[in-house]
GROMACS .gro file of C-alpha atoms in nm:
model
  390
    1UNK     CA    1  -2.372  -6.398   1.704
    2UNK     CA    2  -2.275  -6.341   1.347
    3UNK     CA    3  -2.156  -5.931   1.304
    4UNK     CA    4  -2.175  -5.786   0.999
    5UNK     CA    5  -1.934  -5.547   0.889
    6UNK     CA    6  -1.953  -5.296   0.680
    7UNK     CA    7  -1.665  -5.087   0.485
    8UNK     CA    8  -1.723  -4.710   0.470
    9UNK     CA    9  -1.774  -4.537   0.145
   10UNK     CA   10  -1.445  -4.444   0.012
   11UNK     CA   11  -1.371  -4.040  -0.011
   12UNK     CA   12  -1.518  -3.915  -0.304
   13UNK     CA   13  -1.214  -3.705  -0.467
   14UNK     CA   14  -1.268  -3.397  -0.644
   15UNK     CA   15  -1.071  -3.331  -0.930
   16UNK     CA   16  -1.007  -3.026  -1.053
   17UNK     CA   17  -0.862  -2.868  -1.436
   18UNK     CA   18  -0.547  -2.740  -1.496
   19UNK     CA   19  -0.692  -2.384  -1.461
   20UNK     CA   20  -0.986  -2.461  -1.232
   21UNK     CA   21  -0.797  -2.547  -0.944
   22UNK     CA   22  -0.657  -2.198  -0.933
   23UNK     CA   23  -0.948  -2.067  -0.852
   24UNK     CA   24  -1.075  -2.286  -0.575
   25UNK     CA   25  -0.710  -2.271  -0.418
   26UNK     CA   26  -0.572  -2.206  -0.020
   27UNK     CA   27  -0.213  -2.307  -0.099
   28UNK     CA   28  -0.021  -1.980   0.027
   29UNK     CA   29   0.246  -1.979  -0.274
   30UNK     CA   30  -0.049  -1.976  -0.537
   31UNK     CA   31  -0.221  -1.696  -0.386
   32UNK     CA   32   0.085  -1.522  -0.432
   33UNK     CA   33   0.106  -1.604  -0.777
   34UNK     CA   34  -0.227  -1.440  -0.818
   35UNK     CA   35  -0.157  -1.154  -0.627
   36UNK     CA   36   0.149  -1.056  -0.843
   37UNK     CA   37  -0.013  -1.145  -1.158
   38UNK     CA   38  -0.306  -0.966  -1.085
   39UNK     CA   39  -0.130  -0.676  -0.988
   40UNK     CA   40   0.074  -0.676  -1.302
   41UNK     CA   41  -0.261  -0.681  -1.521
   42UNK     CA   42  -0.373  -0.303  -1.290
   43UNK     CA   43  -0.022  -0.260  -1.369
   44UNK     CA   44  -0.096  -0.247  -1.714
   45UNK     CA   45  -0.393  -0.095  -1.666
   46UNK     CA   46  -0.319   0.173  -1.487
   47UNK     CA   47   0.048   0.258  -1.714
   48UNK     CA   48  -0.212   0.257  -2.038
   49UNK     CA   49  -0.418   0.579  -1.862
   50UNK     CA   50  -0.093   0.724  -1.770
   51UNK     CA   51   0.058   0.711  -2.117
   52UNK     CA   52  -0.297   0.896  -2.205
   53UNK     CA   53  -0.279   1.143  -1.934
   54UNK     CA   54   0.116   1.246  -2.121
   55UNK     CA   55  -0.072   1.250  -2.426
   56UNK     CA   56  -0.284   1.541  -2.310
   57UNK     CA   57  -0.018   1.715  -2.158
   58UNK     CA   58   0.245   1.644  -2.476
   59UNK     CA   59   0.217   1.965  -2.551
   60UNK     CA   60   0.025   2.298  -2.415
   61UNK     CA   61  -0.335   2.351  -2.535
   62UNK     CA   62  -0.376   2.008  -2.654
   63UNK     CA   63  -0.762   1.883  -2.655
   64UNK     CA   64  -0.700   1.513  -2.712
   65UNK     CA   65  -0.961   1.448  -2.388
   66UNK     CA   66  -1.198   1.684  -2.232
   67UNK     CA   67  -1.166   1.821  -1.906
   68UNK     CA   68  -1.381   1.516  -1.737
   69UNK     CA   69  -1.186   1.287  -1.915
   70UNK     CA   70  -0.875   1.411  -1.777
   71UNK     CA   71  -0.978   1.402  -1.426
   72UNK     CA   72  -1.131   1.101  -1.471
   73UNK     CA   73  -0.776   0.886  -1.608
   74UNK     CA   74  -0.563   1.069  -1.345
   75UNK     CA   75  -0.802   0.932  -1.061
   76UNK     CA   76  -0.804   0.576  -1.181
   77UNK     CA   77  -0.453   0.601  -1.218
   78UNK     CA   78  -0.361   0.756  -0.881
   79UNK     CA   79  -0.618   0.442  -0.732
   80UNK     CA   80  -0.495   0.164  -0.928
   81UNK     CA   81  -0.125   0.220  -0.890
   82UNK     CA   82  -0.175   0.321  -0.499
   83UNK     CA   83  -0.481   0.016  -0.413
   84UNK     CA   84  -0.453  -0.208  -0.705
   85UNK     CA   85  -0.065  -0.238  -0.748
   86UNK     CA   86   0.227  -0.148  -0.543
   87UNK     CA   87   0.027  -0.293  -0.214
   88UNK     CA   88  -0.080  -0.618  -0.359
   89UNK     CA   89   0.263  -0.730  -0.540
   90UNK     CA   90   0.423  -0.673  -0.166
   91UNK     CA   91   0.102  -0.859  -0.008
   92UNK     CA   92   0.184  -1.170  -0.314
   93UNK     CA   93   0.578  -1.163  -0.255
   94UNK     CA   94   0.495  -1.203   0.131
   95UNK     CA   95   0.210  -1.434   0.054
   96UNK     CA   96   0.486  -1.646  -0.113
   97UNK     CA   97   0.860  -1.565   0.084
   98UNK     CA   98   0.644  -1.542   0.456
   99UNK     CA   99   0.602  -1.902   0.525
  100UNK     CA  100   0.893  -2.028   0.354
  101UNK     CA  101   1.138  -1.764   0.548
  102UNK     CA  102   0.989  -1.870   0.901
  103UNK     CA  103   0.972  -2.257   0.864
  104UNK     CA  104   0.591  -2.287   0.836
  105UNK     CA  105   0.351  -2.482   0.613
  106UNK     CA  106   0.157  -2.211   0.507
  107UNK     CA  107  -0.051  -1.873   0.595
  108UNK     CA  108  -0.217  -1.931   0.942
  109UNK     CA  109  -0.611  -1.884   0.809
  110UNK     CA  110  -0.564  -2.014   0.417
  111UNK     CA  111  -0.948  -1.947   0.333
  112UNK     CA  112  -0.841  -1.621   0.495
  113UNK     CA  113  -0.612  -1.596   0.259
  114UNK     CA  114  -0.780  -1.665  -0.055
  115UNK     CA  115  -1.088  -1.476   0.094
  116UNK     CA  116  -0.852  -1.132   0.112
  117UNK     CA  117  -0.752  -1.193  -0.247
  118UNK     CA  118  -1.106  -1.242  -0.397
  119UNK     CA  119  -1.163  -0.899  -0.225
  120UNK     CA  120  -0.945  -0.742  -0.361
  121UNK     CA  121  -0.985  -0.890  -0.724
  122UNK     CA  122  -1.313  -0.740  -0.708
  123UNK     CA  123  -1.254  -0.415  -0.540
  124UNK     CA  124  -1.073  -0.392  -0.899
  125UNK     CA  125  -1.315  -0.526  -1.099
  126UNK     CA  126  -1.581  -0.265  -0.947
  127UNK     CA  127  -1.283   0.023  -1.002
  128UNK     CA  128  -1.304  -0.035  -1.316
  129UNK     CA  129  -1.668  -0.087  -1.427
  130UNK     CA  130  -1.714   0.220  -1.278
  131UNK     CA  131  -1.590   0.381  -1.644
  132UNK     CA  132  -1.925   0.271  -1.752
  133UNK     CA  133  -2.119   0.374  -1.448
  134UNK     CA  134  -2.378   0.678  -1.538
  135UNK     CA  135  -2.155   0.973  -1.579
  136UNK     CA  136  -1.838   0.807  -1.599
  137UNK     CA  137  -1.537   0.726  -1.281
  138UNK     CA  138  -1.514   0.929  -1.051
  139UNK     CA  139  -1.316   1.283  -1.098
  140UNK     CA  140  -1.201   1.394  -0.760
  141UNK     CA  141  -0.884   1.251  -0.759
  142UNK     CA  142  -0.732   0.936  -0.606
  143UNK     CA  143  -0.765   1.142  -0.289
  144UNK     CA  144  -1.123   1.273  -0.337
  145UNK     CA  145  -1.163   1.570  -0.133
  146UNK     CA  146  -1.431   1.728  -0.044
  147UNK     CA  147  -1.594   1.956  -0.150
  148UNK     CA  148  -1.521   1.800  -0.504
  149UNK     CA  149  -1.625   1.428  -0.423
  150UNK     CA  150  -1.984   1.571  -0.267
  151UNK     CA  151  -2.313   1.512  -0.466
  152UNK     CA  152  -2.281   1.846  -0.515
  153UNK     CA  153  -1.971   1.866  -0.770
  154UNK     CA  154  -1.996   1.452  -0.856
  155UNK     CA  155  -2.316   1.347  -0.911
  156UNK     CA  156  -2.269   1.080  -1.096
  157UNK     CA  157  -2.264   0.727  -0.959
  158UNK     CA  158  -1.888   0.644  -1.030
  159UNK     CA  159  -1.767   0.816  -0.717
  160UNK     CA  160  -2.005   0.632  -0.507
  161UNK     CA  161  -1.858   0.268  -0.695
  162UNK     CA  162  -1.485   0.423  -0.639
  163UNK     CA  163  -1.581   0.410  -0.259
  164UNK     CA  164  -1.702   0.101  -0.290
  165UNK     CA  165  -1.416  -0.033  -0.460
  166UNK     CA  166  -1.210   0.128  -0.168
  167UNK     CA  167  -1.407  -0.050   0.046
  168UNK     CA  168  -1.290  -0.392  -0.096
  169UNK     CA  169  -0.975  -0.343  -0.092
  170UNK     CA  170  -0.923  -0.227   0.217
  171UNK     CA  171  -1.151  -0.518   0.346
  172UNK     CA  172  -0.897  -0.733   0.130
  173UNK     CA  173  -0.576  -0.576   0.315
  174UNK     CA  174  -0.698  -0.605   0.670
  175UNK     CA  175  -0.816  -0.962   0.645
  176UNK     CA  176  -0.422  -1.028   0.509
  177UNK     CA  177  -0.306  -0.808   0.794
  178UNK     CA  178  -0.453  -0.999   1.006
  179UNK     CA  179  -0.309  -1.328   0.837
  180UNK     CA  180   0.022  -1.213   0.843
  181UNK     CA  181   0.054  -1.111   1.186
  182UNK     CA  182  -0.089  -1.404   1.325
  183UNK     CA  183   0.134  -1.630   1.107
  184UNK     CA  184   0.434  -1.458   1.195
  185UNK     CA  185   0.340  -1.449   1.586
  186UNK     CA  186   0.241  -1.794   1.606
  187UNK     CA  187   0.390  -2.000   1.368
  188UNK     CA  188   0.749  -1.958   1.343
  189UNK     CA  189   0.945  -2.291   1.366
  190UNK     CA  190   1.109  -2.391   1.706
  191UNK     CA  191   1.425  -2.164   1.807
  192UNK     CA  192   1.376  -1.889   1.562
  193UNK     CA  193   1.369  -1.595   1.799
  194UNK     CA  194   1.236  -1.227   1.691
  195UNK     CA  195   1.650  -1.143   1.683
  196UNK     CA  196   1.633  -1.455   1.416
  197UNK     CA  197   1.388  -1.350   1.199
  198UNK     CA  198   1.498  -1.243   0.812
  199UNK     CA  199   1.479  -0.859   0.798
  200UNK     CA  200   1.181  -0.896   0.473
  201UNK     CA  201   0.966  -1.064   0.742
  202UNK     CA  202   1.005  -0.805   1.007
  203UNK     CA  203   0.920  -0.529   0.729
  204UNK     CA  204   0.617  -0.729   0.663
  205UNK     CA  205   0.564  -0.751   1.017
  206UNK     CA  206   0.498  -0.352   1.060
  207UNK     CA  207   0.366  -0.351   0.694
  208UNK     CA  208   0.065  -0.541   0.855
  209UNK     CA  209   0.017  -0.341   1.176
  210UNK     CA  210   0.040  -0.030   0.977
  211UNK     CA  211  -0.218  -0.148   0.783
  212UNK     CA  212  -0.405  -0.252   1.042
  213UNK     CA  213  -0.445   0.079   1.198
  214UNK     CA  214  -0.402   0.305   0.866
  215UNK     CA  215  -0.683   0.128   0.640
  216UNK     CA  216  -0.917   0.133   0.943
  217UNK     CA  217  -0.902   0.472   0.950
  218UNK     CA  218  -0.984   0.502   0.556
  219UNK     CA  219  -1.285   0.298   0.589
  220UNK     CA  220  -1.411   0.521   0.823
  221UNK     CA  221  -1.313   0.864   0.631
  222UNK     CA  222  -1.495   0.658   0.317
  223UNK     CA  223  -1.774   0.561   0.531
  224UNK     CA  224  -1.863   0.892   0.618
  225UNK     CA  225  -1.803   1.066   0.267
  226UNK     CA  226  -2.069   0.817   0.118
  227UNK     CA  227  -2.307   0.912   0.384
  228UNK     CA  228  -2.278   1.294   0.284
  229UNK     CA  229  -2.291   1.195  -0.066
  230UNK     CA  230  -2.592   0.901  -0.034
  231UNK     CA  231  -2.751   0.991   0.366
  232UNK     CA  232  -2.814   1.387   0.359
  233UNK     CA  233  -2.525   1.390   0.669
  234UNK     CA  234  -2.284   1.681   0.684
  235UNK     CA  235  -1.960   1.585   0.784
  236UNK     CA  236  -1.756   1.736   0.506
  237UNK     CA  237  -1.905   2.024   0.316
  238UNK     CA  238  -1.828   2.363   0.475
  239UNK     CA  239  -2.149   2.516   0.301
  240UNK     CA  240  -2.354   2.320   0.554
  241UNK     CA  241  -2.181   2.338   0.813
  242UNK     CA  242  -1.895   2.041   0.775
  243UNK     CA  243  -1.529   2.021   0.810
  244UNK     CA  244  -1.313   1.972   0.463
  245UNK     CA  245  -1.029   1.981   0.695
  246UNK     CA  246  -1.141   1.718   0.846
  247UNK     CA  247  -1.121   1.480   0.541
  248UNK     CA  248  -0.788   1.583   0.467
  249UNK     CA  249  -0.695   1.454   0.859
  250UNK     CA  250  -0.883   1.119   0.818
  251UNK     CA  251  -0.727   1.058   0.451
  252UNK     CA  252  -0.381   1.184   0.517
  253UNK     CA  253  -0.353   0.980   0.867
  254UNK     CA  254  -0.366   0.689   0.637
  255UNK     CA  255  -0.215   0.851   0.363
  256UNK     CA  256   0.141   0.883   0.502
  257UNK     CA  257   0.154   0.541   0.673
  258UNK     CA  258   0.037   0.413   0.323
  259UNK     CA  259   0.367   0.546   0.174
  260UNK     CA  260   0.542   0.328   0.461
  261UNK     CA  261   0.322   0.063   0.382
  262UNK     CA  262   0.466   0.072   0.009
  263UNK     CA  263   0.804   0.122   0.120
  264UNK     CA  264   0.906  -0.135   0.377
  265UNK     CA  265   0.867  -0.416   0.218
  266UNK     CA  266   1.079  -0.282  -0.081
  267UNK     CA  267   1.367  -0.208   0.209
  268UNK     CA  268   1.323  -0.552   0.315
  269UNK     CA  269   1.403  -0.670   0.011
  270UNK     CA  270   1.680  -0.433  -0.041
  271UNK     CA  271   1.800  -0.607   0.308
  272UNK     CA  272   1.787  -0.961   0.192
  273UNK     CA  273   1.979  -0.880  -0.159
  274UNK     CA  274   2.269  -0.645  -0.034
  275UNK     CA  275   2.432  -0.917   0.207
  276UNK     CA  276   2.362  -1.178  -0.077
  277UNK     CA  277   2.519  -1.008  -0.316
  278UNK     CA  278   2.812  -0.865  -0.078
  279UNK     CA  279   2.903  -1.167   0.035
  280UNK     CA  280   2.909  -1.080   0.389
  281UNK     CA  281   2.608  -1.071   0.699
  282UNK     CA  282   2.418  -0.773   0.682
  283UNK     CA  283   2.576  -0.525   0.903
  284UNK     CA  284   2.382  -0.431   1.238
  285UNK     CA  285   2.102  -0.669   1.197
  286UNK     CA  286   1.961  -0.496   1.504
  287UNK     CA  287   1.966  -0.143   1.440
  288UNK     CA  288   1.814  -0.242   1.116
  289UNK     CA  289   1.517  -0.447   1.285
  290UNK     CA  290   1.431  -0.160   1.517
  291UNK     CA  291   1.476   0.121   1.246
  292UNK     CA  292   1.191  -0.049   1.110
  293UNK     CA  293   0.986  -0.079   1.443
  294UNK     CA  294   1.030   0.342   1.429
  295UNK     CA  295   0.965   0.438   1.066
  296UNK     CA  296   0.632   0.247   1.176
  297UNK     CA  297   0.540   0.424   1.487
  298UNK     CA  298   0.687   0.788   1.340
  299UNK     CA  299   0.500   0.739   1.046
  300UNK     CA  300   0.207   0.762   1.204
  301UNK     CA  301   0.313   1.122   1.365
  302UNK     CA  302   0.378   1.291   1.018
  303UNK     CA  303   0.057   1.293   0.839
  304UNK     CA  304   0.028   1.703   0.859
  305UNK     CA  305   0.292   1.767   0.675
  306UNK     CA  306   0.151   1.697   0.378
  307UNK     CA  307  -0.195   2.007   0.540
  308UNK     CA  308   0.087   2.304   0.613
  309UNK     CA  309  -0.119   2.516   0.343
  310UNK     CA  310  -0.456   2.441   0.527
  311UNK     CA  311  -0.376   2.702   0.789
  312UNK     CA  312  -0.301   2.536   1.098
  313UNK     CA  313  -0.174   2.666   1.453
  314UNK     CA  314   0.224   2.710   1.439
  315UNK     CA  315   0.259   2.519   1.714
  316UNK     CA  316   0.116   2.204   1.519
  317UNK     CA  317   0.311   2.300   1.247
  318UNK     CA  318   0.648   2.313   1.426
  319UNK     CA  319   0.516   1.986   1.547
  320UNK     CA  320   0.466   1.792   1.241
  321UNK     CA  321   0.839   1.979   1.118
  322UNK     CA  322   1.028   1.808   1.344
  323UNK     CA  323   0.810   1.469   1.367
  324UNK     CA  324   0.912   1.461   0.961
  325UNK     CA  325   1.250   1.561   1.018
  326UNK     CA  326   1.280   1.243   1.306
  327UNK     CA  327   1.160   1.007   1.060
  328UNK     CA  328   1.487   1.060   0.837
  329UNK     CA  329   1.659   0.944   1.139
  330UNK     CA  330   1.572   0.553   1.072
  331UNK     CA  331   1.591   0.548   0.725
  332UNK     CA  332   1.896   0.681   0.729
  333UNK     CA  333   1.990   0.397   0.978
  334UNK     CA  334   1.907   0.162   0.715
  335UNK     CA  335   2.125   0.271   0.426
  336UNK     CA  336   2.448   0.397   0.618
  337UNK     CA  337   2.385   0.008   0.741
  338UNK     CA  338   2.320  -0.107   0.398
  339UNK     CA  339   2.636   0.121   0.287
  340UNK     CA  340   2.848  -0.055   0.561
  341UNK     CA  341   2.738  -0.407   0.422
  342UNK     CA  342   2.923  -0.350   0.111
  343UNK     CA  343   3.184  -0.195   0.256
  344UNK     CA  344   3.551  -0.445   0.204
  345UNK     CA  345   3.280  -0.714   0.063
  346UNK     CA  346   3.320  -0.936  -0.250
  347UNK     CA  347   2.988  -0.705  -0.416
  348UNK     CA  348   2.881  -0.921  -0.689
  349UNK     CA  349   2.670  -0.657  -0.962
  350UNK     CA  350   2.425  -0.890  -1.084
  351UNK     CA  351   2.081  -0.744  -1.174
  352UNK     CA  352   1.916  -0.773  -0.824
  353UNK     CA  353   2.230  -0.587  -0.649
  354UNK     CA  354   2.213  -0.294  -0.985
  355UNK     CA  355   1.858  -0.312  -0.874
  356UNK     CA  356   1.876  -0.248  -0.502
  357UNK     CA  357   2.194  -0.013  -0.528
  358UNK     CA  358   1.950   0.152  -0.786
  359UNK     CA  359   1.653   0.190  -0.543
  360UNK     CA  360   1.921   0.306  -0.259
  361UNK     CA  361   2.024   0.599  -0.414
  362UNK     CA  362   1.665   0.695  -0.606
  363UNK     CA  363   1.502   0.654  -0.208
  364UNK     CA  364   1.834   0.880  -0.085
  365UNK     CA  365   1.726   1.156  -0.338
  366UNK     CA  366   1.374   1.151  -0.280
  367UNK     CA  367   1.468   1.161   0.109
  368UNK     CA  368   1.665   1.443   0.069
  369UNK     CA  369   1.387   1.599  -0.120
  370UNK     CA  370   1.135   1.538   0.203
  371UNK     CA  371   1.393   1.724   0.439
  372UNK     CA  372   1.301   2.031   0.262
  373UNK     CA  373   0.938   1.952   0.256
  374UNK     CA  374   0.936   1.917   0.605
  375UNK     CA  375   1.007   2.270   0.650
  376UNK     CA  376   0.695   2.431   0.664
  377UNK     CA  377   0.818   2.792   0.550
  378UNK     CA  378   0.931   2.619   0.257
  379UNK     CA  379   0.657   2.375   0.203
  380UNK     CA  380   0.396   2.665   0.151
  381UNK     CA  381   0.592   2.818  -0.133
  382UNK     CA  382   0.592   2.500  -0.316
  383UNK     CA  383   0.313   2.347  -0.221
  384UNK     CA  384   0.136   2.169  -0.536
  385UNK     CA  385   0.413   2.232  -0.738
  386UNK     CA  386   0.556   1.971  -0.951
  387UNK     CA  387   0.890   2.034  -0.700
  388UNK     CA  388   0.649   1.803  -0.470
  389UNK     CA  389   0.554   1.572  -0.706
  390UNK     CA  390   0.911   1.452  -0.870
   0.00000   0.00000   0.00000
């Protein structure tokens, strides 16, 4: 019986530009690329407003913008720096380091991946078009409380686009979440242990739960502000029967495990450098790995401190006091251990150890700073004062 065979077509292969393939790609490092990059570009962005913003406020009584104007560049520049820039370089830099630190081939879900960046490419994009929305971006602030982010006081459409643009990239940060705990779970490479793990991917580790839980939270709190603003509900406006002080719960219960969020991954960093640079092991490797573990579950007890003006019970004040005052407990942790690390080593003052020594003693200031805050007798006589703000 004669059998014919057949070959099978050969694999048609897609080539792609120099350029092209950029866009089309899963490869973990190149998403990082884009990630910083982008981030850089809101960078730019968002330091152009702010030089405008000074401008106004150069001297007293100047009229370079209008009032709208005003509060329309310091809530694009609040958003971009806060959604558009410090979280996405961290979420490139772990895109990139992640993998290569733990001894895998890439993210664990790479469409995943590029998915989470597409979101939040256009969560920017929408940001800001919404300059050229009817009415102009939206005015409430990068915090947009209510009463001021209603219908009632923003009527224009840009506040409903800066929800939207929320949205996205909080969509983009929990689908990376998600990526990065699942790649760091599952994926390690055989014997390295959680006591093995570098320090920058245990940061990242509780960078992604945090945002997990935190971001969550905001798309609910956003959620329910466009339905006052778009529904006829009444969640938020005290006129008709809502609960500002609600708001201010839902958006500071992300809010302070957002600043955690922002921070960690720059102590990670700071944790990789110092022994490099030191020439010695970075000293208590485990009190440093479960410092971290706490700053993430106390920063989720603190977010009241930032609502002692709102008038609430003593007894939650005194509460949220010493929660805040707890939290200095594992930061300081980290730099008496990132003190010790130096301590009798060969310290090498190349750039990144000026830069980390640098960020050390800026974070000890600023800590120092929040003791104070935390004490609520305090807090209410400088409460939106520019003491809080530097």
């Amino acid at each position: 019986m004669a059998v014919r065979v057949t070959s099978a077509p050969a694999a048609t292969i897609v080539s792609r530009g120099r350029y092209s393939s950029w866009l089309a790609t899963v490869d973990h490092k190149r998403i990082g690329i884009l990630y910083i990059l982008t981030s850089l570009v809101f960078f730019v962005a968002g330091g152009i407003v702010a030089l405008l913003m000074r401008s106004q406020l150069a001297r007293p009584n100047e009229h370079v913008f209008t009032r709208d104007t005003y509060d329309q560049m310091f809530t694009m520049h609040g958003t971009t720096m806060v959604f558009l820039v410090v979280v996405p370089v961290f979420a490139g830099l772990a895109n990139f380091l992640v993998p290569l630190m733990i001894g895998a081939r890439d993210m664990a879900f790479p469409r995943l991946n590029a998915l989470s960046y597409w979101f939040y490419l256009l969560g920017g994009i929408v940001l800001y078009a919404s300059w050229f929305s009817g009415g102009g971006a939206a005015r409430a602030g990068w915090y947009s409380y209510p009463p001021l982010s209603e219908h009632a006081f923003e009527p224009g459409k840009g506040q409903d686009l800066w929800i939207l643009a929320i949205h996205l990239t909080t969509i983009s940060s929990i689908l990376g979440a998600i990526n990065f705990i699942v790649t760091i779970h599952n994926m390690r490479t055989r014997g390295m242990s959680w006591m093995r793990l570098p320090l920058f991917v245990w940061t990242i580790e509780i960078y992604a739960i945090l945002i997990l839980i935190a971001l969550a939270e905001l798309a609910g709190a956003m959620t329910l502000l466009l339905l006052d603003r778009q529904a006829g509900t009444h969640f938020f406006p005290p006129k008709q029967g809502g609960n500002a002080v609600l708001y201010q719960h839902l958006f500071w219960f992300f809010g302070h495990p957002e600043v955690y969020i922002m921070v960690l991954p720059a102590m990670g960093i700071i944790s990789e450098v110092i022994p490099v640079f030191s020439r010695k092991p970075i000293f208590g490797y485990k009190a440093i790995a479960f410092s971290t573990v706490a700053i993430g579950f106390y920063s989720m007890l603190v977010w009241a401190h930032h609502m002692f003006s709102v008038g609430m019970p003593n007894a939650l004040n005194i509460f949220f006091m010493l929660s805040s005052v707890t939290i200095a407990v594992p930061t300081g942790i980290k730099i008496f251990n990132w003190i010790a690390t130096t301590w009798r080593g060969n310290v090498i003052l190349d750039t990144p150890m000026l830069f980390a020594l640098g960020a050390v003693g800026v974070f000890t200031i600023g800590g120092l700073s929040g003791i104070f805050l935390a004490a609520f007798p305090f807090d209410w006589q400088v409460t939106d004062t520019y003491f809080v703000v530097a």
